[in-house]
Backbone as CSV, one residue per row, in Angstrom:
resi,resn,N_x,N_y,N_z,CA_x,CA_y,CA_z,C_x,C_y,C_z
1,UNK,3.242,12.405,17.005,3.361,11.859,15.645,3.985,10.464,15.671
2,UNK,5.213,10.421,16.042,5.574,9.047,16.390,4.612,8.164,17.419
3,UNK,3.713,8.591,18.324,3.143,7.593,18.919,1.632,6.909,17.675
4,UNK,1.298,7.789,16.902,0.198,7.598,16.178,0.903,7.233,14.910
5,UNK,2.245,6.607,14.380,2.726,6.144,13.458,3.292,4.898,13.842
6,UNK,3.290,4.447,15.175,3.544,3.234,15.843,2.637,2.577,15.551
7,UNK,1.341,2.898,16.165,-0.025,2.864,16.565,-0.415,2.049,15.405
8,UNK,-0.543,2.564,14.215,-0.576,2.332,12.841,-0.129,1.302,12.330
9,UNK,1.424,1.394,12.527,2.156,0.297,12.039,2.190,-0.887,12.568
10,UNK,1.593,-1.077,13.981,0.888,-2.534,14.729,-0.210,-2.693,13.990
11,UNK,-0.836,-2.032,14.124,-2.451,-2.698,13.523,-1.956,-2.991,12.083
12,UNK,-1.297,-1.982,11.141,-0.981,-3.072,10.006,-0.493,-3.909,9.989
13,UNK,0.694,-4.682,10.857,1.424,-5.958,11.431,0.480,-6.601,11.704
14,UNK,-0.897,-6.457,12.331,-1.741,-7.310,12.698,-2.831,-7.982,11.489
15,UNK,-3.012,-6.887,11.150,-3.865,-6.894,9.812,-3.223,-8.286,8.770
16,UNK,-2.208,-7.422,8.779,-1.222,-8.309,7.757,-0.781,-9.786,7.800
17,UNK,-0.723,-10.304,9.414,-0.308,-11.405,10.158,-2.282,-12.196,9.459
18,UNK,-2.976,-11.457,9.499,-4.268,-12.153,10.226,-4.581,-12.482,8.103
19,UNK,-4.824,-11.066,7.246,-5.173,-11.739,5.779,-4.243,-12.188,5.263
20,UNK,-2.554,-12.385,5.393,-2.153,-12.913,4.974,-1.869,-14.232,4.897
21,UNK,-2.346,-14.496,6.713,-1.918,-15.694,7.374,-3.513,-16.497,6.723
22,UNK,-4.511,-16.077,6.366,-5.742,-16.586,5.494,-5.702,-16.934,4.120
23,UNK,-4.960,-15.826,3.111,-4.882,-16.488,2.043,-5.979,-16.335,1.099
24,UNK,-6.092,-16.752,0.475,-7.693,-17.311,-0.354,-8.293,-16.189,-0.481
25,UNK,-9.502,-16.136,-0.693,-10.439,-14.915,-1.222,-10.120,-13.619,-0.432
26,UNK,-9.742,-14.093,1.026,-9.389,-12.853,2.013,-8.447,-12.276,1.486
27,UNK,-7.183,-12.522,0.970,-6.466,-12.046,0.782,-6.587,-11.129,-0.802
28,UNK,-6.914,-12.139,-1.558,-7.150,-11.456,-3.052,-8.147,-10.663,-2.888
29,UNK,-8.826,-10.621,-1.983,-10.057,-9.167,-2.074,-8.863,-8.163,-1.548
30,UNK,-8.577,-8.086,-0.506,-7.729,-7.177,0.170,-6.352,-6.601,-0.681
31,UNK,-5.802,-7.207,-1.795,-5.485,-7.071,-2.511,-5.505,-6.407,-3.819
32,UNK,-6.505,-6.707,-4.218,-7.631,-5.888,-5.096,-7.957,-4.401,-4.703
33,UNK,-8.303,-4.525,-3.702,-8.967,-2.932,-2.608,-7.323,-2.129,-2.293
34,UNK,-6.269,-2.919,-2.437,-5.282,-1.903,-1.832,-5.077,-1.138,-3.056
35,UNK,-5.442,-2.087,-4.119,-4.516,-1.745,-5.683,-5.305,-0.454,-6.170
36,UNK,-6.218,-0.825,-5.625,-7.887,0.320,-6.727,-7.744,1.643,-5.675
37,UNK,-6.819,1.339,-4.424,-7.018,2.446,-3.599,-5.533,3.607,-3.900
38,UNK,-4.505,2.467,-4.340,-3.269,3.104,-4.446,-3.153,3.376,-6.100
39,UNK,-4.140,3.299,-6.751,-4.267,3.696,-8.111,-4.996,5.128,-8.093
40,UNK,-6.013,5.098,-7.044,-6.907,6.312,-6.983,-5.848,7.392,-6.442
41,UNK,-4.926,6.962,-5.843,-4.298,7.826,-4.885,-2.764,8.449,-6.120
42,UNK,-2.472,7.141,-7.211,-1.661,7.790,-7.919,-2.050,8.408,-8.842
43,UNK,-3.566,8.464,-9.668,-4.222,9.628,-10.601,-4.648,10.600,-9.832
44,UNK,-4.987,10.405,-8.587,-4.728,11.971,-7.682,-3.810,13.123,-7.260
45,UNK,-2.971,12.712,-7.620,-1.728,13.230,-7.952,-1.421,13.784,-9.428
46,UNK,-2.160,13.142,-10.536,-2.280,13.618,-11.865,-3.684,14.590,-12.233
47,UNK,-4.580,14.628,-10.805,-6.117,15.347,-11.003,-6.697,14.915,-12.230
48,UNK,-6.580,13.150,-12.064,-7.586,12.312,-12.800,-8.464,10.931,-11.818
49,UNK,-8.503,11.400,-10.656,-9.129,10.419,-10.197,-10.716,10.332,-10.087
50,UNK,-11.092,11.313,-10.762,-12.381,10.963,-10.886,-12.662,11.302,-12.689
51,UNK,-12.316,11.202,-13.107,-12.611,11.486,-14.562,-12.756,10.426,-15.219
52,UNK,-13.075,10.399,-16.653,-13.048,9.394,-17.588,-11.929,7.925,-17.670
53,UNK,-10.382,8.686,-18.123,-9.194,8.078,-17.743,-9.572,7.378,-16.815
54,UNK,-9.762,8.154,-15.205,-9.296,7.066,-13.763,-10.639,6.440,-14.126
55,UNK,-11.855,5.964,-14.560,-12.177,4.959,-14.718,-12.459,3.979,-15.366
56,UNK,-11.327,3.915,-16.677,-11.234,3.216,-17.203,-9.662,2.506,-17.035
57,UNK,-9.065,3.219,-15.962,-7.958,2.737,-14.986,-8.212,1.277,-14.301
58,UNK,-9.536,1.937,-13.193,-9.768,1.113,-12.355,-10.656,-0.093,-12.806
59,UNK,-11.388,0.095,-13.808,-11.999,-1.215,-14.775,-10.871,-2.296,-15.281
60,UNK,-10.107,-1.519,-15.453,-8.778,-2.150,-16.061,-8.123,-3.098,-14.387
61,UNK,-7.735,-2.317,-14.045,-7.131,-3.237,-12.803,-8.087,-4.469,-12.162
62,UNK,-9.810,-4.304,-11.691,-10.468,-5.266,-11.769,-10.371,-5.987,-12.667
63,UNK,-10.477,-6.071,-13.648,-10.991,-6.650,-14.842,-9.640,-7.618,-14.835
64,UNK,-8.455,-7.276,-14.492,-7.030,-8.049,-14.537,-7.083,-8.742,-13.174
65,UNK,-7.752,-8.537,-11.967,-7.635,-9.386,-10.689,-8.667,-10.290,-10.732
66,UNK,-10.075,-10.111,-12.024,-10.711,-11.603,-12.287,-10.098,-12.044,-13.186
67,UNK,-8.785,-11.724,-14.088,-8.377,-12.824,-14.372,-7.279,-14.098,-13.862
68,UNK,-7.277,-13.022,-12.729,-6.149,-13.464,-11.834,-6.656,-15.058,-10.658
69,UNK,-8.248,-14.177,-10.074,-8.994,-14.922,-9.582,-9.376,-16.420,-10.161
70,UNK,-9.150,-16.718,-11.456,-10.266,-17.587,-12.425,-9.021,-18.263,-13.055
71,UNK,-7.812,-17.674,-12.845,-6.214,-18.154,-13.166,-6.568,-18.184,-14.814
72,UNK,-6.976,-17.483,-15.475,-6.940,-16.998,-16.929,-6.196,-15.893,-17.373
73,UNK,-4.413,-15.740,-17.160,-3.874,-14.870,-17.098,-3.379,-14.966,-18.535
74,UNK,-3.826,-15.642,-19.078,-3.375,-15.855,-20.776,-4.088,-14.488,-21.412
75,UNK,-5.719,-13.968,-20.786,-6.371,-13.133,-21.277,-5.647,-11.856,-20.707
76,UNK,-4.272,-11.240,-20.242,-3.866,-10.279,-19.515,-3.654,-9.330,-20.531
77,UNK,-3.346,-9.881,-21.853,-2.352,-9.131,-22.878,-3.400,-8.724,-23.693
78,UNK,-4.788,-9.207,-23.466,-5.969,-8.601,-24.220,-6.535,-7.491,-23.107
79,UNK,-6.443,-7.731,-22.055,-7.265,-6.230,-21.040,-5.919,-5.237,-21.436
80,UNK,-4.727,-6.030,-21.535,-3.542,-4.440,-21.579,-3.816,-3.663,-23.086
81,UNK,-4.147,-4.069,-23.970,-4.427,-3.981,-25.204,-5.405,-3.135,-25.364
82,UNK,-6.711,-3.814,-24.502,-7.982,-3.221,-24.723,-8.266,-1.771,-23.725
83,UNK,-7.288,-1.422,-22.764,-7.425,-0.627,-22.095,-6.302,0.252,-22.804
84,UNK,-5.615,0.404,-23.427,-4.732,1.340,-24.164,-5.606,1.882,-25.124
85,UNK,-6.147,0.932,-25.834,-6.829,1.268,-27.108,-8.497,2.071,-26.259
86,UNK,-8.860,2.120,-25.415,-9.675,3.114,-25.045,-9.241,4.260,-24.433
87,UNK,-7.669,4.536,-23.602,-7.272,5.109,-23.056,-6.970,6.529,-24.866
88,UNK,-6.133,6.027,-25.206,-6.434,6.833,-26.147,-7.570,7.073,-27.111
89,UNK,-8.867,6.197,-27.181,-9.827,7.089,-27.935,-10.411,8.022,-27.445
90,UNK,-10.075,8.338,-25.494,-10.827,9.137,-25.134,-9.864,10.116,-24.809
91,UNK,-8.459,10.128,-25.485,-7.310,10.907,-25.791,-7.828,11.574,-26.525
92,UNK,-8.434,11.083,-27.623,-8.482,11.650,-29.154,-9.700,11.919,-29.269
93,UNK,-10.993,11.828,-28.648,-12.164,12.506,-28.659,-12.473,13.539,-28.027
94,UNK,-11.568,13.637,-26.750,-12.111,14.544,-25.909,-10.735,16.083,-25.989
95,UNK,-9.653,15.362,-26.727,-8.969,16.040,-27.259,-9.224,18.096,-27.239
96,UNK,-8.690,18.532,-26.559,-7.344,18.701,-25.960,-7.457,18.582,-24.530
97,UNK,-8.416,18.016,-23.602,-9.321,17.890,-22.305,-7.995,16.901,-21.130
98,UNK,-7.536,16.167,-22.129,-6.491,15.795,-21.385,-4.730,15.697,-22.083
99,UNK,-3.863,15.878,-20.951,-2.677,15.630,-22.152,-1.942,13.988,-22.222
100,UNK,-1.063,14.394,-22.779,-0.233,13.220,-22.603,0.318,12.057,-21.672
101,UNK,1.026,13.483,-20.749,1.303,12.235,-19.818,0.315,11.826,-18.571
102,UNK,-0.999,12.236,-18.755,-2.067,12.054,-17.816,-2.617,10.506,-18.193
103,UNK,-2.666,10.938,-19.936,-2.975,9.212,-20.772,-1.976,8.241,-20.054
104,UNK,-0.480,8.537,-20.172,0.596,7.500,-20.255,0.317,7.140,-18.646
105,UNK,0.206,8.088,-17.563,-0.030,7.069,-16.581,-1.060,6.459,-16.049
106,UNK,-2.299,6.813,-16.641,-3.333,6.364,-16.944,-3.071,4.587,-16.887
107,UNK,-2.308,4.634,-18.436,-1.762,2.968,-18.574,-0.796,2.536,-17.260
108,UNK,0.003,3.456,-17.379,1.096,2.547,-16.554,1.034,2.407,-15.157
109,UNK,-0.173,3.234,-14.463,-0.651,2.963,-12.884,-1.434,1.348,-13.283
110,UNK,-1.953,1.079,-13.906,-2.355,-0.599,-13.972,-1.170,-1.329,-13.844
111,UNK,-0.103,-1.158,-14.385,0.779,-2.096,-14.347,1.389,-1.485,-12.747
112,UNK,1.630,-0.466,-12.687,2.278,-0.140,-11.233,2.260,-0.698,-10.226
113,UNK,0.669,-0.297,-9.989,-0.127,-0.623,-8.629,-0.623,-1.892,-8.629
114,UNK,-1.603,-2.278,-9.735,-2.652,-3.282,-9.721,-1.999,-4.762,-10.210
115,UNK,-0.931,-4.357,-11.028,-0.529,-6.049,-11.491,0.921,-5.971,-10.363
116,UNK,1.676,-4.968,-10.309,2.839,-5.543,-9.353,2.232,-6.440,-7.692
117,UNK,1.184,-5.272,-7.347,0.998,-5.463,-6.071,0.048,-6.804,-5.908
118,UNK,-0.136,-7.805,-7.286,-0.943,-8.722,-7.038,-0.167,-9.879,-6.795
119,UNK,1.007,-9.523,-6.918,2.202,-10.463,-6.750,2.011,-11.220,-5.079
120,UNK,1.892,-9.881,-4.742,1.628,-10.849,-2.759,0.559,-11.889,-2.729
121,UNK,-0.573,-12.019,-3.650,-1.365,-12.604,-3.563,-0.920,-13.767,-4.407
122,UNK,-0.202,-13.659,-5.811,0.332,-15.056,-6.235,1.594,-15.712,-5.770
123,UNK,2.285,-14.593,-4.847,2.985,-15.966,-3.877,2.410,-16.354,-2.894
124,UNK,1.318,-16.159,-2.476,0.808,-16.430,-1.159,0.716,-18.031,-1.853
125,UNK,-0.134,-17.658,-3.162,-0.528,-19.196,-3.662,0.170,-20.034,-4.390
126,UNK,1.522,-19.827,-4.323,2.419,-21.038,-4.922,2.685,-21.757,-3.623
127,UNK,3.148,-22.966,-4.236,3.480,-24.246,-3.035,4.319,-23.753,-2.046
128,UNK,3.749,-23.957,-0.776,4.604,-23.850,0.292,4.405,-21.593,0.192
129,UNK,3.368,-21.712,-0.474,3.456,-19.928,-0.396,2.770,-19.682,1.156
130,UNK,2.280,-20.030,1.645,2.259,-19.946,3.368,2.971,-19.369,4.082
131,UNK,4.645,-20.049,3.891,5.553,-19.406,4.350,6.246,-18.587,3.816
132,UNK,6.448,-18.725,2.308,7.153,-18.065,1.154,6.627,-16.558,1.024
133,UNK,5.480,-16.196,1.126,4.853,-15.018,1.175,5.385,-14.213,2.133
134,UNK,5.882,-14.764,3.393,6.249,-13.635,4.470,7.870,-12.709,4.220
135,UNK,8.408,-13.623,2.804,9.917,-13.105,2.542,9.321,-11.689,1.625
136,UNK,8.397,-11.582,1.516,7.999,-10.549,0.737,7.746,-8.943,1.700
137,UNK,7.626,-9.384,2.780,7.636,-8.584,4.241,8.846,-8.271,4.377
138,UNK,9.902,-9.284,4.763,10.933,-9.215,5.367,11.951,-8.394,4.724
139,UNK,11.536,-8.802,3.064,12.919,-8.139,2.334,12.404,-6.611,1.454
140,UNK,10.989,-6.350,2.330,10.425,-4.780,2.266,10.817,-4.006,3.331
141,UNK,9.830,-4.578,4.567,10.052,-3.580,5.765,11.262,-4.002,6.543
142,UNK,12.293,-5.462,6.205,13.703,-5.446,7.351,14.465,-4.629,6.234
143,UNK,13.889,-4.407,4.860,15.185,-3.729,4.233,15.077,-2.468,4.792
144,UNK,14.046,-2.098,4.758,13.972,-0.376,5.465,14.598,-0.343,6.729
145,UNK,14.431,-0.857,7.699,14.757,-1.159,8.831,16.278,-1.274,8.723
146,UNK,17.030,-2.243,8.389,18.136,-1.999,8.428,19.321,-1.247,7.904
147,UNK,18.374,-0.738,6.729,19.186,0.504,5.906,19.384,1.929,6.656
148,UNK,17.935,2.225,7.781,18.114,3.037,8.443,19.105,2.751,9.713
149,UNK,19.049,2.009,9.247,19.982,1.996,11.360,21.612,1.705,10.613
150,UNK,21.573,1.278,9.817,23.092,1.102,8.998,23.540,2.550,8.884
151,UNK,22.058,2.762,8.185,22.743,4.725,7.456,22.952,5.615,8.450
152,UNK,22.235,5.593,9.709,22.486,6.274,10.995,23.816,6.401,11.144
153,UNK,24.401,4.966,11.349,25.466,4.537,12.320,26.931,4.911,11.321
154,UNK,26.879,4.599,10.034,27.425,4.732,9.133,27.378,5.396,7.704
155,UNK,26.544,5.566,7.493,26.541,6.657,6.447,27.075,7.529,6.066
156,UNK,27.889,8.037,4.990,28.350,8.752,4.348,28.414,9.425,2.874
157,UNK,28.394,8.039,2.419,28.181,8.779,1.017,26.603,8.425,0.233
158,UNK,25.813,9.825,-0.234,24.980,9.543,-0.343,24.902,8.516,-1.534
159,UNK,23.306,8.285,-1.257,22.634,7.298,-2.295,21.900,7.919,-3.467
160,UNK,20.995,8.831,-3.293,20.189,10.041,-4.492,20.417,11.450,-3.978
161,UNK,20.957,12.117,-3.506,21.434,13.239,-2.950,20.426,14.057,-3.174
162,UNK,19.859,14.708,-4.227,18.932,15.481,-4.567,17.816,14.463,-4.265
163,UNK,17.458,13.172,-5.000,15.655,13.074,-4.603,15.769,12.496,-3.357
164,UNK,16.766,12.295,-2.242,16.603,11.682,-1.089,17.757,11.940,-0.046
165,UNK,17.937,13.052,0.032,19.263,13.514,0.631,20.190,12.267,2.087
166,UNK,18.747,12.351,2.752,19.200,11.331,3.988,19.423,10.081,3.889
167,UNK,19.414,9.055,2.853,19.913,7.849,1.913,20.709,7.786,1.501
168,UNK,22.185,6.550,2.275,22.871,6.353,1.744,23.401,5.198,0.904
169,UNK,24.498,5.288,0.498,25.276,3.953,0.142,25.162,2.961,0.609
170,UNK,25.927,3.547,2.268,26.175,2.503,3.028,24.906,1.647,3.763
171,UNK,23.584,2.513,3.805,22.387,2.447,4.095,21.884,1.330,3.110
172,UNK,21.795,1.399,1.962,21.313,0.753,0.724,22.129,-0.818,1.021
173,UNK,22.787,-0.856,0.888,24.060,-2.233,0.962,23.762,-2.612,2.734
174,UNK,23.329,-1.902,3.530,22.894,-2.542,4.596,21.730,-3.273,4.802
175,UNK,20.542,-2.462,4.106,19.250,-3.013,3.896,19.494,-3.930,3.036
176,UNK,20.390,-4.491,2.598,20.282,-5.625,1.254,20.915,-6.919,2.075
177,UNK,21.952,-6.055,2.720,22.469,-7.681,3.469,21.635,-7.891,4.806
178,UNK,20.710,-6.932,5.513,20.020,-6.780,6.348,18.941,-8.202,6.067
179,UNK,18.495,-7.874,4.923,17.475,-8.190,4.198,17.915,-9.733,4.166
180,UNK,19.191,-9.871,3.335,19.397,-11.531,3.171,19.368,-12.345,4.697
181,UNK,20.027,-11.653,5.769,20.223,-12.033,6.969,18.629,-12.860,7.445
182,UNK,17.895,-11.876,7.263,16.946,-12.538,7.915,15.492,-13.309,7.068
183,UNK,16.067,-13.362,5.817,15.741,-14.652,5.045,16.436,-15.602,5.191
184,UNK,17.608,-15.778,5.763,18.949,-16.598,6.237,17.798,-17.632,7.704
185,UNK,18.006,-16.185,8.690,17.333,-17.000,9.783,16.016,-17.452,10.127
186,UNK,14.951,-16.704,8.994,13.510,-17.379,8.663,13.590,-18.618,8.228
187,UNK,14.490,-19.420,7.396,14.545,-20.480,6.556,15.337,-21.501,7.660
188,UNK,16.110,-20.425,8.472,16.331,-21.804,9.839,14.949,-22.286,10.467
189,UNK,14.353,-21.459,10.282,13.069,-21.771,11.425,12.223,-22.652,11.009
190,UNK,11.716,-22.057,9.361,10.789,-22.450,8.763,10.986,-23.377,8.048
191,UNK,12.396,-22.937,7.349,12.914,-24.309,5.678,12.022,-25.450,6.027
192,UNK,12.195,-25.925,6.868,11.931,-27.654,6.980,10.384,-27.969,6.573
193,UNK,9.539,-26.402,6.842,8.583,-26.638,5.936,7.815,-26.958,4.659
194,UNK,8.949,-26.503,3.920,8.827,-25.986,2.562,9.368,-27.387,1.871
195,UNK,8.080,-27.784,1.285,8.505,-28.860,0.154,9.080,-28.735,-0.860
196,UNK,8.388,-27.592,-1.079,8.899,-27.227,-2.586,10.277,-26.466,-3.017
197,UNK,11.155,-26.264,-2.309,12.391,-25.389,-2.329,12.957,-26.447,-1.808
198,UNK,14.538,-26.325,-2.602,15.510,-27.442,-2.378,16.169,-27.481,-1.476
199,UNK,16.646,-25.942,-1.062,17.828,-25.596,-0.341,17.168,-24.359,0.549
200,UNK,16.199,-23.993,1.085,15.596,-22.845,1.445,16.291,-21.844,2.485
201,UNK,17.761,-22.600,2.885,18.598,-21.488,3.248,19.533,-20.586,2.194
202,UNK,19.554,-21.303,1.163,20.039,-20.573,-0.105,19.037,-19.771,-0.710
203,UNK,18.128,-20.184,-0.989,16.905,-19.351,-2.093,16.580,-18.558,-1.186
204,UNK,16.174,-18.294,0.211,15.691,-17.260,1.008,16.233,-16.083,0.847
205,UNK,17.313,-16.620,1.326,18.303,-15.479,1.517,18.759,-14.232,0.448
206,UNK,18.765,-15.303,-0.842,19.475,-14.971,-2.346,17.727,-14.091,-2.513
207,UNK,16.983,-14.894,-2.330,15.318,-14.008,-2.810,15.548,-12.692,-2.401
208,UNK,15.906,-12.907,-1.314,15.660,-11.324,-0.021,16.389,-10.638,-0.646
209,UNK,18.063,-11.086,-0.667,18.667,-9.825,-1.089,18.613,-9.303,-2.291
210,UNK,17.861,-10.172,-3.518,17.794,-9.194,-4.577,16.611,-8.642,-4.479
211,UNK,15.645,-8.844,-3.928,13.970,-8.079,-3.369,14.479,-7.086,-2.473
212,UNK,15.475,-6.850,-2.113,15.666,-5.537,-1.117,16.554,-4.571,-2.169
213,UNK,17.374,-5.041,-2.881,18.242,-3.885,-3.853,16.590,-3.544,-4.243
214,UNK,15.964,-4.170,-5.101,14.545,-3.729,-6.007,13.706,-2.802,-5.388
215,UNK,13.364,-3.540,-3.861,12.792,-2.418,-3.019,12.756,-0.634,-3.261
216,UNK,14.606,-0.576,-2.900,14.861,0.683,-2.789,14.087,1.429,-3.726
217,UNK,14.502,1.064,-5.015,14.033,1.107,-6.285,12.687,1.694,-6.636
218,UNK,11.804,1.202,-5.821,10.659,1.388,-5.429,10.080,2.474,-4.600
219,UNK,11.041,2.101,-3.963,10.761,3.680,-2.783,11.223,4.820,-3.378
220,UNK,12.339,4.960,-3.683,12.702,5.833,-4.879,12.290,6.308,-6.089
221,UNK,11.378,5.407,-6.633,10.635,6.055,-7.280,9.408,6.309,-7.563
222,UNK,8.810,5.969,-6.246,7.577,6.742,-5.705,8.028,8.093,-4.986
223,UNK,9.085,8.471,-4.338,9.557,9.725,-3.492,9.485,10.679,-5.621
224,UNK,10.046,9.919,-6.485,10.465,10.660,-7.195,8.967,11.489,-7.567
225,UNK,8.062,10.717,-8.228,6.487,11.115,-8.546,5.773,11.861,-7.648
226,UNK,6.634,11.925,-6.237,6.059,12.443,-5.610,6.469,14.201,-5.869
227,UNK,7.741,13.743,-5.657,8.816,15.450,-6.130,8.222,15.987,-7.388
228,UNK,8.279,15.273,-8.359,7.653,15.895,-9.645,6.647,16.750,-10.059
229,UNK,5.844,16.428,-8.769,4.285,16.975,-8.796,4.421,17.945,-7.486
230,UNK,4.951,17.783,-6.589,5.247,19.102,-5.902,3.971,18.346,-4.091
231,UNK,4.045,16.816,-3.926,3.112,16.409,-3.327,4.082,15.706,-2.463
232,UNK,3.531,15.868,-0.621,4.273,15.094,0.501,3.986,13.884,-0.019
233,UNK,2.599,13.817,0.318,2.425,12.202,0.636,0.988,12.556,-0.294
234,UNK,0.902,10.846,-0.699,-0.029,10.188,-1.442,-1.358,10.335,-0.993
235,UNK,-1.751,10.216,0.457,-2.831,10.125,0.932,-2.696,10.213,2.523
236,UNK,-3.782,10.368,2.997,-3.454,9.935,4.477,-4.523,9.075,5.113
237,UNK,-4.687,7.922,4.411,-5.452,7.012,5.297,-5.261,6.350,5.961
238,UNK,-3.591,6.101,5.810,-3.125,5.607,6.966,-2.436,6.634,8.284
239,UNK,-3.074,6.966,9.227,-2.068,8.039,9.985,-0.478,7.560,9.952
240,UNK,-0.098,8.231,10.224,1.169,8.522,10.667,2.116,8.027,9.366
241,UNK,1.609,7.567,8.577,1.921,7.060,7.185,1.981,7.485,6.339
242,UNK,0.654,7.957,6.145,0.383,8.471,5.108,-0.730,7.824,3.782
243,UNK,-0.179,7.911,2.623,-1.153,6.839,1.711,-1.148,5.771,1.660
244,UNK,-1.705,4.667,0.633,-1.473,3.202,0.380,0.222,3.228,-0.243
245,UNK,0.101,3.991,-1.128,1.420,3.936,-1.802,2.618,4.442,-1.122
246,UNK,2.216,5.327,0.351,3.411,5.619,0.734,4.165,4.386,1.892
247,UNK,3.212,3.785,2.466,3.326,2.327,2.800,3.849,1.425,1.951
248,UNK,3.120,0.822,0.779,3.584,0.141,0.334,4.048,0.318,-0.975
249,UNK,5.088,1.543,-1.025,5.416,1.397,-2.276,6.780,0.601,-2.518
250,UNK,7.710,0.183,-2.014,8.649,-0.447,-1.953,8.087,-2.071,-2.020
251,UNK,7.036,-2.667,-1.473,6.497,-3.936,-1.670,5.688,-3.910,-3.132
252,UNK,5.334,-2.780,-3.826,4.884,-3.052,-4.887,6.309,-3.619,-5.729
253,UNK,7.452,-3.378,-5.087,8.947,-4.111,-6.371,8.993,-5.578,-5.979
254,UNK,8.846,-5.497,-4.432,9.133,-6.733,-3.669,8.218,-7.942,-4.227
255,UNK,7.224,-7.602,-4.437,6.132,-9.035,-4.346,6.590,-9.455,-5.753
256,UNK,6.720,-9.106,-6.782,7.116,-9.651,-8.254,7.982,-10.200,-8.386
257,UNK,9.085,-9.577,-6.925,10.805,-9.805,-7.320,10.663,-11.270,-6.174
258,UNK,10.392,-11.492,-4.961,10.542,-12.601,-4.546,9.566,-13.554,-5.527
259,UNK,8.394,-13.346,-6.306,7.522,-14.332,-6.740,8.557,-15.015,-7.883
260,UNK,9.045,-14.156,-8.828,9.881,-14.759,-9.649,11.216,-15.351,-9.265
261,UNK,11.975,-14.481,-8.180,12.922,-15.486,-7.765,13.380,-16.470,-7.121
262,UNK,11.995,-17.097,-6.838,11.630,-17.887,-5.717,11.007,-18.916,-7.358
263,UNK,10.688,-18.509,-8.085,10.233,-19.621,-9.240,11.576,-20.230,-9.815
264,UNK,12.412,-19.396,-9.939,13.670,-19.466,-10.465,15.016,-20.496,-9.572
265,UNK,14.821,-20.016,-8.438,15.371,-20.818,-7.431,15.181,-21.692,-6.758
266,UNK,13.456,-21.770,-6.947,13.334,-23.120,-6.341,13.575,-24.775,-7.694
């Protein structure tokens, strides 16, 4: 199990190095396909992924990544509008066929999956997003990374006791300064690239560590949706992983939280 969850997690390092390090259509397709895949995978979990709802889900999430594509994001608040207002007529026609909260996440997997996770793709494309995009990595998977080896070594008092027993405090506050650390020493390497950031050993760092508190956040409350419904894992298309969402559900907080605080700080 661990050798086929290694295995995995290179080729996504590679994957990731190769469309991210491209950008442009490569990336916003790949983007698109993770969102429509980790949307299918969160109405599968509600036993709506093939029904009416999940496809007027996934119309909805396309329909928001050409406006993303065409940079007409002014029209966002008319697809959120126009996909509520069908989400419930087929509430209320097909009535009692589906319930409530099948509708409500119906809506709110678009915003979940499909608009958070498009965030990697609009920092890729802000100035100097070349390099700026990779803090979106660092302050996902070094927060995990160092929260576990913190919480190992030190851990004590938990962090969610019931939805995450083996998560701690001291784990959480490690992955955060884990996290700033090596937005600290990326911005030694790289800063001098970046035109557009003033101080890029300050904003890195400050990005990371509030994209790694958010993270958790993320992971936490995908473990929670997961508990609720009585489900391990999301999917398994990735071995040793599991789903899209069980991969990247902590970067679905990350990509919004460095895009904006990286607008803010620079």
């Amino acid at each position: 199990m661990f050798a086929t969850r290694l295995i995995s997690g290179l080729i996504l390092v590679v994957l990731a190095l190769f469309i991210v390090g491209r950008g442009g259509a490569c990336l916003f397709l790949a983007s698109a396909a993770i969102s429509c895949i980790g949307l299918f995978e969160l109405y599968r979990v509600m036993k709506m992924q093939d029904k009416l709802l999940g496809a007027v889900g996934y119309g909805a999430a396309l329909s928001y990544y050409v406006l993303v594509w065409f940079h007409q994001e002014r029209f966002i608040t008319l697809v959120a509008i126009s996909a509520l207002m069908l989400f419930m007529a087929i509430y209320v026609v097909t009535f009692p066929k589906y319930g409530t909260e099948q509708v409500t996440v119906a809506f709110f997997g678009i915003f979940y999956v499909a608009v958070m996770f498009s965030y990697l793709y609009e920092t890729r494309m802000m100035a100097d997003g070349r390099y700026l995009v990779w803090l979106i990595f660092l302050s996902s998977w070094g927060c995990d990374t160092c929260a576990y080896c913190v919480g190992m070594l030190f851990g004590k008092h938990k962090l969610a006791p019931v939805l995450s027993p083996k998560k701690s405090i001291e784990g959480a506050v490690g992955g955060a300064l884990g996290a700033a650390l090596l937005g600290f020493l990326y911005a030694m390497f790289f800063g001098s690239y970046m035109d557009e950031v003033a101080d890029p050993r300050i904003a890195c760092p400050v990005a990371c560590c509030i994209a790694a508190v958010i993270s958790q956040i993320g992971d936490l409350a995908a473990s929670a949706i997961k508990r609720n419904h009585g489900v391990k894992d999301y999917g398994n298309l990735i071995p040793g992983h599991g789903g899209v969402l069980d991969r990247f559900d902590s970067m679905l907080f990350t990509a919004p939280a460095i895009y904006f605080a990286l607008t803010f700080l620079r």
